[in-house]
mmCIF file of N, CA and C in Angstrom:
data_model
loop_
_atom_site.group_PDB
_atom_site.id
_atom_site.type_symbol
_atom_site.label_atom_id
_atom_site.label_comp_id
_atom_site.label_asym_id
_atom_site.label_seq_id
_atom_site.Cartn_x
_atom_site.Cartn_y
_atom_site.Cartn_z
ATOM 1 N N UNK W 1 263.316 270.355 229.789
ATOM 2 C CA UNK W 1 263.368 270.461 231.286
ATOM 3 C C UNK W 1 264.675 271.269 231.533
ATOM 4 N N UNK W 2 264.466 272.205 232.469
ATOM 5 C CA UNK W 2 265.655 273.038 232.866
ATOM 6 C C UNK W 2 266.480 272.247 233.893
ATOM 7 N N UNK W 3 267.588 272.612 234.116
ATOM 8 C CA UNK W 3 268.531 271.870 234.988
ATOM 9 C C UNK W 3 268.076 271.984 236.372
ATOM 10 N N UNK W 4 267.272 272.939 236.682
ATOM 11 C CA UNK W 4 266.675 273.119 238.059
ATOM 12 C C UNK W 4 265.579 272.167 238.317
ATOM 13 N N UNK W 5 264.953 271.641 237.335
ATOM 14 C CA UNK W 5 263.846 270.738 237.466
ATOM 15 C C UNK W 5 264.376 269.315 237.738
ATOM 16 N N UNK W 6 263.613 268.558 238.548
ATOM 17 C CA UNK W 6 263.905 267.144 238.833
ATOM 18 C C UNK W 6 263.093 266.311 237.879
ATOM 19 N N UNK W 7 263.717 265.114 237.652
ATOM 20 C CA UNK W 7 263.118 264.101 236.729
ATOM 21 C C UNK W 7 261.791 263.624 237.486
ATOM 22 N N UNK W 8 260.661 263.612 236.939
ATOM 23 C CA UNK W 8 259.380 263.067 237.674
ATOM 24 C C UNK W 8 259.608 261.662 238.029
ATOM 25 N N UNK W 9 258.999 261.195 239.103
ATOM 26 C CA UNK W 9 259.094 259.708 239.481
ATOM 27 C C UNK W 9 258.737 258.785 238.406
ATOM 28 N N UNK W 10 257.684 259.047 237.704
ATOM 29 C CA UNK W 10 257.308 258.078 236.626
ATOM 30 C C UNK W 10 258.323 257.911 235.552
ATOM 31 N N UNK W 11 258.948 259.090 235.231
ATOM 32 C CA UNK W 11 260.015 259.006 234.248
ATOM 33 C C UNK W 11 261.349 258.239 234.754
ATOM 34 N N UNK W 12 261.588 258.491 235.997
ATOM 35 C CA UNK W 12 262.668 257.808 236.705
ATOM 36 C C UNK W 12 262.458 256.333 236.695
ATOM 37 N N UNK W 13 261.263 255.876 236.947
ATOM 38 C CA UNK W 13 260.877 254.503 236.993
ATOM 39 C C UNK W 13 261.074 253.754 235.572
ATOM 40 N N UNK W 14 260.565 254.568 234.568
ATOM 41 C CA UNK W 14 260.658 254.029 233.209
ATOM 42 C C UNK W 14 262.072 253.982 232.766
ATOM 43 N N UNK W 15 262.784 255.101 233.015
ATOM 44 C CA UNK W 15 264.274 255.067 232.720
ATOM 45 C C UNK W 15 265.092 254.022 233.462
ATOM 46 N N UNK W 16 264.743 253.644 234.734
ATOM 47 C CA UNK W 16 265.325 252.587 235.398
ATOM 48 C C UNK W 16 265.072 251.216 234.757
ATOM 49 N N UNK W 17 263.760 251.012 234.310
ATOM 50 C CA UNK W 17 263.391 249.730 233.721
ATOM 51 C C UNK W 17 264.154 249.623 232.330
ATOM 52 N N UNK W 18 264.259 250.717 231.622
ATOM 53 C CA UNK W 18 265.062 250.671 230.358
ATOM 54 C C UNK W 18 266.429 250.368 230.576
ATOM 55 N N UNK W 19 267.142 250.921 231.706
ATOM 56 C CA UNK W 19 268.453 250.673 231.898
ATOM 57 C C UNK W 19 268.635 249.152 232.288
ATOM 58 N N UNK W 20 267.743 248.687 233.044
ATOM 59 C CA UNK W 20 267.819 247.229 233.440
ATOM 60 C C UNK W 20 267.773 246.329 232.143
ATOM 61 N N UNK W 21 266.856 246.711 231.271
ATOM 62 C CA UNK W 21 266.770 245.938 229.993
ATOM 63 C C UNK W 21 268.011 246.065 229.183
ATOM 64 N N UNK W 22 268.672 247.283 229.135
ATOM 65 C CA UNK W 22 269.905 247.355 228.448
ATOM 66 C C UNK W 22 270.995 246.569 229.160
ATOM 67 N N UNK W 23 271.082 246.507 230.392
ATOM 68 C CA UNK W 23 272.065 245.763 230.995
ATOM 69 C C UNK W 23 271.801 244.156 230.774
ATOM 70 N N UNK W 24 270.507 243.758 230.694
ATOM 71 C CA UNK W 24 270.172 242.397 230.405
ATOM 72 C C UNK W 24 270.624 242.118 228.983
ATOM 73 N N UNK W 25 270.415 242.999 228.035
ATOM 74 C CA UNK W 25 270.744 242.787 226.600
ATOM 75 C C UNK W 25 272.364 242.634 226.565
ATOM 76 N N UNK W 26 273.067 243.501 227.300
ATOM 77 C CA UNK W 26 274.558 243.321 227.316
ATOM 78 C C UNK W 26 275.045 241.981 227.794
ATOM 79 N N UNK W 27 274.297 241.529 228.873
ATOM 80 C CA UNK W 27 274.628 240.206 229.405
ATOM 81 C C UNK W 27 274.393 239.141 228.373
ATOM 82 N N UNK W 28 273.210 239.238 227.733
ATOM 83 C CA UNK W 28 272.867 238.196 226.746
ATOM 84 C C UNK W 28 273.879 238.184 225.653
ATOM 85 N N UNK W 29 274.215 239.376 225.138
ATOM 86 C CA UNK W 29 275.185 239.549 223.964
ATOM 87 C C UNK W 29 276.521 238.932 224.394
ATOM 88 N N UNK W 30 276.964 239.172 225.641
ATOM 89 C CA UNK W 30 278.253 238.702 226.000
ATOM 90 C C UNK W 30 278.202 237.084 226.081
ATOM 91 N N UNK W 31 277.138 236.614 226.785
ATOM 92 C CA UNK W 31 276.951 235.089 226.795
ATOM 93 C C UNK W 31 277.015 234.516 225.398
ATOM 94 N N UNK W 32 276.255 235.200 224.462
ATOM 95 C CA UNK W 32 276.134 234.647 223.077
ATOM 96 C C UNK W 32 277.568 234.609 222.398
ATOM 97 N N UNK W 33 278.223 235.667 222.655
ATOM 98 C CA UNK W 33 279.573 235.807 222.025
ATOM 99 C C UNK W 33 280.555 234.748 222.624
ATOM 100 N N UNK W 34 280.415 234.439 223.899
ATOM 101 C CA UNK W 34 281.291 233.377 224.471
ATOM 102 C C UNK W 34 280.920 232.022 223.946
ATOM 103 N N UNK W 35 279.611 231.821 223.767
ATOM 104 C CA UNK W 35 279.089 230.504 223.125
ATOM 105 C C UNK W 35 279.529 230.325 221.702
ATOM 106 N N UNK W 36 279.517 231.463 220.960
ATOM 107 C CA UNK W 36 279.882 231.420 219.537
ATOM 108 C C UNK W 36 281.388 231.052 219.438
ATOM 109 N N UNK W 37 282.176 231.598 220.303
ATOM 110 C CA UNK W 37 283.694 231.258 220.390
ATOM 111 C C UNK W 37 283.847 229.772 220.630
ATOM 112 N N UNK W 38 283.092 229.346 221.728
ATOM 113 C CA UNK W 38 283.214 228.006 222.124
ATOM 114 C C UNK W 38 282.761 227.016 220.949
ATOM 115 N N UNK W 39 281.697 227.469 220.202
ATOM 116 C CA UNK W 39 281.138 226.702 219.088
ATOM 117 C C UNK W 39 282.289 226.588 218.032
ATOM 118 N N UNK W 40 282.837 227.688 217.666
ATOM 119 C CA UNK W 40 283.951 227.688 216.703
ATOM 120 C C UNK W 40 285.215 226.850 217.027
ATOM 121 N N UNK W 41 285.609 226.989 218.260
ATOM 122 C CA UNK W 41 286.671 226.128 218.780
ATOM 123 C C UNK W 41 286.417 224.680 218.719
ATOM 124 N N UNK W 42 285.186 224.347 219.095
ATOM 125 C CA UNK W 42 284.813 222.945 219.104
ATOM 126 C C UNK W 42 284.760 222.341 217.578
ATOM 127 N N UNK W 43 284.285 223.231 216.702
ATOM 128 C CA UNK W 43 284.281 222.799 215.265
ATOM 129 C C UNK W 43 285.680 222.645 214.754
ATOM 130 N N UNK W 44 286.561 223.526 215.163
ATOM 131 C CA UNK W 44 288.009 223.324 214.673
ATOM 132 C C UNK W 44 288.646 222.160 215.322
ATOM 133 N N UNK W 45 288.324 221.838 216.577
ATOM 134 C CA UNK W 45 288.745 220.581 217.172
ATOM 135 C C UNK W 45 288.203 219.373 216.519
ATOM 136 N N UNK W 46 287.085 219.468 216.154
ATOM 137 C CA UNK W 46 286.488 218.277 215.484
ATOM 138 C C UNK W 46 287.133 217.998 214.051
ATOM 139 N N UNK W 47 287.288 219.102 213.375
ATOM 140 C CA UNK W 47 288.003 219.000 212.070
ATOM 141 C C UNK W 47 289.383 218.341 212.259
ATOM 142 N N UNK W 48 290.093 218.855 213.168
ATOM 143 C CA UNK W 48 291.451 218.275 213.336
ATOM 144 C C UNK W 48 291.516 216.810 213.802
ATOM 145 N N UNK W 49 290.484 216.573 214.764
ATOM 146 C CA UNK W 49 290.323 215.087 215.259
ATOM 147 C C UNK W 49 289.983 214.218 214.088
ATOM 148 N N UNK W 50 289.159 214.661 213.184
ATOM 149 C CA UNK W 50 288.712 213.777 212.102
ATOM 150 C C UNK W 50 289.759 213.504 211.084
ATOM 151 N N UNK W 51 290.787 214.388 211.049
ATOM 152 C CA UNK W 51 291.919 214.177 210.190
ATOM 153 C C UNK W 51 292.893 213.135 210.758
ATOM 154 N N UNK W 52 292.865 212.854 212.030
ATOM 155 C CA UNK W 52 293.697 211.912 212.773
ATOM 156 C C UNK W 52 293.291 210.525 212.324
ATOM 157 N N UNK W 53 294.320 209.617 212.294
ATOM 158 C CA UNK W 53 294.098 208.196 212.011
ATOM 159 C C UNK W 53 293.439 207.604 213.166
ATOM 160 N N UNK W 54 292.592 206.525 212.920
ATOM 161 C CA UNK W 54 291.802 205.839 213.951
ATOM 162 C C UNK W 54 292.737 205.276 214.988
ATOM 163 N N UNK W 55 293.926 205.001 214.641
ATOM 164 C CA UNK W 55 294.915 204.295 215.621
ATOM 165 C C UNK W 55 295.719 205.376 216.385
ATOM 166 N N UNK W 56 295.573 206.610 216.033
ATOM 167 C CA UNK W 56 296.459 207.724 216.590
ATOM 168 C C UNK W 56 296.036 207.772 218.053
ATOM 169 N N UNK W 57 297.044 208.200 218.895
ATOM 170 C CA UNK W 57 296.714 208.498 220.336
ATOM 171 C C UNK W 57 296.144 209.766 220.443
ATOM 172 N N UNK W 58 294.998 209.918 221.134
ATOM 173 C CA UNK W 58 294.389 211.248 221.241
ATOM 174 C C UNK W 58 294.052 211.459 222.634
ATOM 175 N N UNK W 59 294.042 212.760 223.002
ATOM 176 C CA UNK W 59 293.881 213.171 224.532
ATOM 177 C C UNK W 59 292.700 214.203 224.581
ATOM 178 N N UNK W 60 291.999 214.054 225.785
ATOM 179 C CA UNK W 60 291.029 215.102 225.959
ATOM 180 C C UNK W 60 291.407 215.913 227.116
ATOM 181 N N UNK W 61 290.984 217.186 227.154
ATOM 182 C CA UNK W 61 291.279 218.109 228.222
ATOM 183 C C UNK W 61 290.336 217.898 229.406
ATOM 184 N N UNK W 62 290.780 217.684 230.637
ATOM 185 C CA UNK W 62 289.988 217.592 231.709
ATOM 186 C C UNK W 62 290.558 218.464 232.811
ATOM 187 N N UNK W 63 290.015 219.616 232.923
ATOM 188 C CA UNK W 63 290.620 220.532 233.913
ATOM 189 C C UNK W 63 291.942 221.071 233.470
ATOM 190 N N UNK W 64 292.901 220.821 234.291
ATOM 191 C CA UNK W 64 294.290 221.196 233.977
ATOM 192 C C UNK W 64 295.184 220.105 233.530
ATOM 193 N N UNK W 65 294.476 218.963 233.227
ATOM 194 C CA UNK W 65 295.265 217.727 232.697
ATOM 195 C C UNK W 65 294.813 217.181 231.396
ATOM 196 N N UNK W 66 295.581 216.462 230.808
ATOM 197 C CA UNK W 66 295.100 215.704 229.547
ATOM 198 C C UNK W 66 294.959 214.280 229.846
ATOM 199 N N UNK W 67 293.878 213.693 229.392
ATOM 200 C CA UNK W 67 293.565 212.301 229.590
ATOM 201 C C UNK W 67 293.546 211.597 228.295
ATOM 202 N N UNK W 68 294.256 210.346 228.239
ATOM 203 C CA UNK W 68 294.180 209.543 227.008
ATOM 204 C C UNK W 68 292.820 209.154 226.632
ATOM 205 N N UNK W 69 292.394 209.181 225.418
ATOM 206 C CA UNK W 69 291.028 208.912 225.107
ATOM 207 C C UNK W 69 291.072 208.227 223.802
ATOM 208 N N UNK W 70 289.884 207.735 223.344
ATOM 209 C CA UNK W 70 289.891 207.177 221.933
ATOM 210 C C UNK W 70 289.138 208.095 220.984
ATOM 211 N N UNK W 71 289.391 208.189 219.813
ATOM 212 C CA UNK W 71 288.978 209.004 218.809
ATOM 213 C C UNK W 71 287.461 209.134 218.662
ATOM 214 N N UNK W 72 286.884 207.963 218.726
ATOM 215 C CA UNK W 72 285.318 207.831 218.596
ATOM 216 C C UNK W 72 284.646 208.432 219.812
ATOM 217 N N UNK W 73 285.081 208.220 220.981
ATOM 218 C CA UNK W 73 284.402 208.876 222.145
ATOM 219 C C UNK W 73 284.674 210.350 222.148
ATOM 220 N N UNK W 74 285.812 210.764 221.751
ATOM 221 C CA UNK W 74 286.140 212.218 221.792
ATOM 222 C C UNK W 74 285.358 212.930 220.752
ATOM 223 N N UNK W 75 285.107 212.292 219.660
ATOM 224 C CA UNK W 75 284.249 213.013 218.560
ATOM 225 C C UNK W 75 282.788 213.079 219.019
ATOM 226 N N UNK W 76 282.371 211.902 219.674
ATOM 227 C CA UNK W 76 281.011 212.096 220.208
ATOM 228 C C UNK W 76 280.903 213.137 221.259
ATOM 229 N N UNK W 77 281.828 213.266 222.144
ATOM 230 C CA UNK W 77 281.870 214.345 223.278
ATOM 231 C C UNK W 77 281.813 215.716 222.472
ATOM 232 N N UNK W 78 282.640 215.906 221.569
ATOM 233 C CA UNK W 78 282.808 217.279 220.919
ATOM 234 C C UNK W 78 281.538 217.507 220.171
ATOM 235 N N UNK W 79 280.873 216.478 219.478
ATOM 236 C CA UNK W 79 279.637 216.736 218.804
ATOM 237 C C UNK W 79 278.618 217.142 219.635
ATOM 238 N N UNK W 80 278.466 216.513 220.782
ATOM 239 C CA UNK W 80 277.472 216.875 221.851
ATOM 240 C C UNK W 80 277.665 218.296 222.347
ATOM 241 N N UNK W 81 278.931 218.596 222.560
ATOM 242 C CA UNK W 81 279.279 220.044 223.126
ATOM 243 C C UNK W 81 278.865 221.077 221.991
ATOM 244 N N UNK W 82 279.176 220.720 220.845
ATOM 245 C CA UNK W 82 278.845 221.692 219.640
ATOM 246 C C UNK W 82 277.301 221.865 219.625
ATOM 247 N N UNK W 83 276.645 220.795 219.695
ATOM 248 C CA UNK W 83 275.126 220.841 219.586
ATOM 249 C C UNK W 83 274.562 221.692 220.719
ATOM 250 N N UNK W 84 275.097 221.395 221.905
ATOM 251 C CA UNK W 84 274.623 222.171 223.103
ATOM 252 C C UNK W 84 274.953 223.614 223.001
ATOM 253 N N UNK W 85 276.142 223.996 222.458
ATOM 254 C CA UNK W 85 276.437 225.388 222.243
ATOM 255 C C UNK W 85 275.496 226.019 221.201
ATOM 256 N N UNK W 86 275.194 225.272 220.093
ATOM 257 C CA UNK W 86 274.290 225.791 219.036
ATOM 258 C C UNK W 86 272.942 226.072 219.674
ATOM 259 N N UNK W 87 272.353 225.149 220.502
ATOM 260 C CA UNK W 87 271.083 225.214 221.166
ATOM 261 C C UNK W 87 271.003 226.506 222.055
ATOM 262 N N UNK W 88 272.073 226.597 222.852
ATOM 263 C CA UNK W 88 272.014 227.727 223.709
ATOM 264 C C UNK W 88 272.196 229.078 223.023
ATOM 265 N N UNK W 89 272.905 229.146 221.837
ATOM 266 C CA UNK W 89 273.086 230.344 220.982
ATOM 267 C C UNK W 89 271.636 230.618 220.495
ATOM 268 N N UNK W 90 270.927 229.627 220.098
ATOM 269 C CA UNK W 90 269.565 229.841 219.567
ATOM 270 C C UNK W 90 268.608 230.447 220.621
ATOM 271 N N UNK W 91 268.676 229.890 221.869
ATOM 272 C CA UNK W 91 267.916 230.347 222.952
ATOM 273 C C UNK W 91 268.225 231.854 223.270
ATOM 274 N N UNK W 92 269.578 232.147 223.302
ATOM 275 C CA UNK W 92 270.059 233.509 223.604
ATOM 276 C C UNK W 92 269.640 234.460 222.491
ATOM 277 N N UNK W 93 269.616 234.003 221.272
ATOM 278 C CA UNK W 93 269.281 234.936 220.107
ATOM 279 C C UNK W 93 267.803 235.207 220.299
ATOM 280 N N UNK W 94 266.916 234.323 220.734
ATOM 281 C CA UNK W 94 265.519 234.641 220.917
ATOM 282 C C UNK W 94 265.282 235.554 222.116
ATOM 283 N N UNK W 95 266.048 235.338 223.150
ATOM 284 C CA UNK W 95 266.017 236.303 224.293
ATOM 285 C C UNK W 95 266.527 237.658 223.842
ATOM 286 N N UNK W 96 267.583 237.756 223.053
ATOM 287 C CA UNK W 96 268.057 239.053 222.576
ATOM 288 C C UNK W 96 266.927 239.780 221.722
ATOM 289 N N UNK W 97 266.262 239.101 220.936
ATOM 290 C CA UNK W 97 265.181 239.637 220.078
ATOM 291 C C UNK W 97 264.078 240.244 221.097
ATOM 292 N N UNK W 98 263.707 239.454 221.947
ATOM 293 C CA UNK W 98 262.659 239.900 222.922
ATOM 294 C C UNK W 98 262.974 241.122 223.725
ATOM 295 N N UNK W 99 264.330 241.115 224.190
ATOM 296 C CA UNK W 99 264.750 242.356 224.979
ATOM 297 C C UNK W 99 264.901 243.597 224.096
ATOM 298 N N UNK W 100 265.358 243.311 222.801
ATOM 299 C CA UNK W 100 265.444 244.514 221.954
ATOM 300 C C UNK W 100 264.005 245.019 221.616
ATOM 301 N N UNK W 101 263.070 244.102 221.527
ATOM 302 C CA UNK W 101 261.704 244.592 221.266
ATOM 303 C C UNK W 101 261.174 245.304 222.477
ATOM 304 N N UNK W 102 261.476 244.805 223.652
ATOM 305 C CA UNK W 102 261.027 245.393 224.889
ATOM 306 C C UNK W 102 261.583 246.861 225.002
ATOM 307 N N UNK W 103 262.911 246.952 224.573
ATOM 308 C CA UNK W 103 263.591 248.214 224.739
ATOM 309 C C UNK W 103 262.891 249.213 223.804
ATOM 310 N N UNK W 104 262.555 248.864 222.632
ATOM 311 C CA UNK W 104 261.906 249.720 221.683
ATOM 312 C C UNK W 104 260.575 250.116 222.136
ATOM 313 N N UNK W 105 259.807 249.169 222.845
ATOM 314 C CA UNK W 105 258.525 249.560 223.468
ATOM 315 C C UNK W 105 258.615 250.502 224.611
ATOM 316 N N UNK W 106 259.710 250.286 225.469
ATOM 317 C CA UNK W 106 259.922 251.092 226.564
ATOM 318 C C UNK W 106 260.318 252.560 226.092
ATOM 319 N N UNK W 107 261.121 252.637 225.038
ATOM 320 C CA UNK W 107 261.534 253.891 224.570
ATOM 321 C C UNK W 107 260.493 254.640 223.901
ATOM 322 N N UNK W 108 259.500 253.981 223.203
ATOM 323 C CA UNK W 108 258.278 254.626 222.672
ATOM 324 C C UNK W 108 257.514 255.106 223.805
ATOM 325 N N UNK W 109 257.145 254.345 224.856
ATOM 326 C CA UNK W 109 256.428 254.637 225.955
ATOM 327 C C UNK W 109 256.992 255.865 226.723
ATOM 328 N N UNK W 110 258.347 255.965 226.913
ATOM 329 C CA UNK W 110 258.994 257.108 227.530
ATOM 330 C C UNK W 110 258.648 258.360 226.681
ATOM 331 N N UNK W 111 258.915 258.257 225.298
ATOM 332 C CA UNK W 111 258.775 259.422 224.412
ATOM 333 C C UNK W 111 257.354 259.858 224.515
ATOM 334 N N UNK W 112 256.351 258.968 224.462
ATOM 335 C CA UNK W 112 254.903 259.352 224.542
ATOM 336 C C UNK W 112 254.649 259.995 225.796
ATOM 337 N N UNK W 113 255.156 259.502 226.889
ATOM 338 C CA UNK W 113 254.794 260.146 228.229
ATOM 339 C C UNK W 113 255.448 261.521 228.291
ATOM 340 N N UNK W 114 256.541 261.703 227.780
ATOM 341 C CA UNK W 114 257.217 262.937 227.838
ATOM 342 C C UNK W 114 256.558 263.961 226.920
ATOM 343 N N UNK W 115 256.170 263.473 225.670
ATOM 344 C CA UNK W 115 255.314 264.333 224.783
ATOM 345 C C UNK W 115 254.073 264.773 225.458
ATOM 346 N N UNK W 116 253.385 263.744 226.075
ATOM 347 C CA UNK W 116 252.137 264.085 226.853
ATOM 348 C C UNK W 116 252.264 265.161 227.949
ATOM 349 N N UNK W 117 253.336 264.937 228.753
ATOM 350 C CA UNK W 117 253.608 265.840 229.851
ATOM 351 C C UNK W 117 254.040 267.173 229.359
ATOM 352 N N UNK W 118 254.776 267.194 228.193
ATOM 353 C CA UNK W 118 255.205 268.468 227.668
ATOM 354 C C UNK W 118 254.096 269.270 227.163
ATOM 355 N N UNK W 119 253.228 268.609 226.299
ATOM 356 C CA UNK W 119 252.028 269.222 225.727
ATOM 357 C C UNK W 119 251.036 269.647 226.868
ATOM 358 N N UNK W 120 250.963 268.892 227.880
ATOM 359 C CA UNK W 120 250.098 269.221 229.039
ATOM 360 C C UNK W 120 250.590 270.478 229.702
ATOM 361 N N UNK W 121 251.885 270.651 229.815
ATOM 362 C CA UNK W 121 252.533 271.801 230.432
ATOM 363 C C UNK W 121 252.392 272.990 229.532
ATOM 364 N N UNK W 122 252.514 272.738 228.243
ATOM 365 C CA UNK W 122 252.486 273.834 227.281
ATOM 366 C C UNK W 122 251.102 274.370 227.192
ATOM 367 N N UNK W 123 250.025 273.427 227.155
ATOM 368 C CA UNK W 123 248.629 273.822 227.093
ATOM 369 C C UNK W 123 248.334 274.608 228.317
ATOM 370 N N UNK W 124 248.797 274.152 229.474
ATOM 371 C CA UNK W 124 248.499 274.938 230.757
ATOM 372 C C UNK W 124 249.033 276.313 230.682
ATOM 373 N N UNK W 125 250.330 276.429 230.280
ATOM 374 C CA UNK W 125 250.873 277.789 230.090
ATOM 375 C C UNK W 125 250.198 278.725 229.195
ATOM 376 N N UNK W 126 249.772 278.063 228.030
ATOM 377 C CA UNK W 126 249.049 278.995 226.977
ATOM 378 C C UNK W 126 247.777 279.362 227.517
ATOM 379 N N UNK W 127 246.966 278.479 228.164
ATOM 380 C CA UNK W 127 245.718 278.830 228.767
ATOM 381 C C UNK W 127 245.887 279.952 229.786
ATOM 382 N N UNK W 128 246.801 279.858 230.627
ATOM 383 C CA UNK W 128 247.131 280.879 231.670
ATOM 384 C C UNK W 128 247.483 282.243 230.954
ATOM 385 N N UNK W 129 248.246 282.210 229.924
ATOM 386 C CA UNK W 129 248.659 283.351 229.342
ATOM 387 C C UNK W 129 247.480 284.124 228.569
ATOM 388 N N UNK W 130 246.676 283.328 227.929
ATOM 389 C CA UNK W 130 245.623 283.855 227.031
ATOM 390 C C UNK W 130 244.315 284.060 227.756
ATOM 391 N N UNK W 131 244.081 283.572 228.877
ATOM 392 C CA UNK W 131 242.811 283.665 229.641
ATOM 393 C C UNK W 131 242.724 285.043 230.304
ATOM 394 N N UNK W 132 241.811 285.829 229.780
ATOM 395 C CA UNK W 132 241.802 287.221 230.334
ATOM 396 C C UNK W 132 241.303 287.322 231.724
ATOM 397 N N UNK W 133 240.590 286.262 232.257
ATOM 398 C CA UNK W 133 240.197 286.399 233.657
ATOM 399 C C UNK W 133 241.238 286.129 234.680
ATOM 400 N N UNK W 134 242.325 285.806 234.206
ATOM 401 C CA UNK W 134 243.507 285.576 235.137
ATOM 402 C C UNK W 134 244.453 286.696 235.091
#
């Protein structure tokens, strides 16, 4: 396409859909990264907490303050948080795969549409040039 030609509406629509999918993928990857960080931090906290003696004083973070807690309850809370993060990471991984597959399909569709449009234009130009009646 020359710089003077405008992008056809069907191509603009497909490119817009593809851009939305790319933004969705970026969002999913960001969320997944944040959850992976949370998962690792929770694992490290659990490791340290398990090293503590049962009668050691432990605290849990609640907003901007620390609250005295007991080791057993805190371990249970952290295990639950770890499992939740792991589950959400799994869900996001599946979404990531679906969006990536969708992007591949969209790209193939755009390429095919552009090839069809280009070959249609080329065929029309060749017919016009070689047709002696014109």
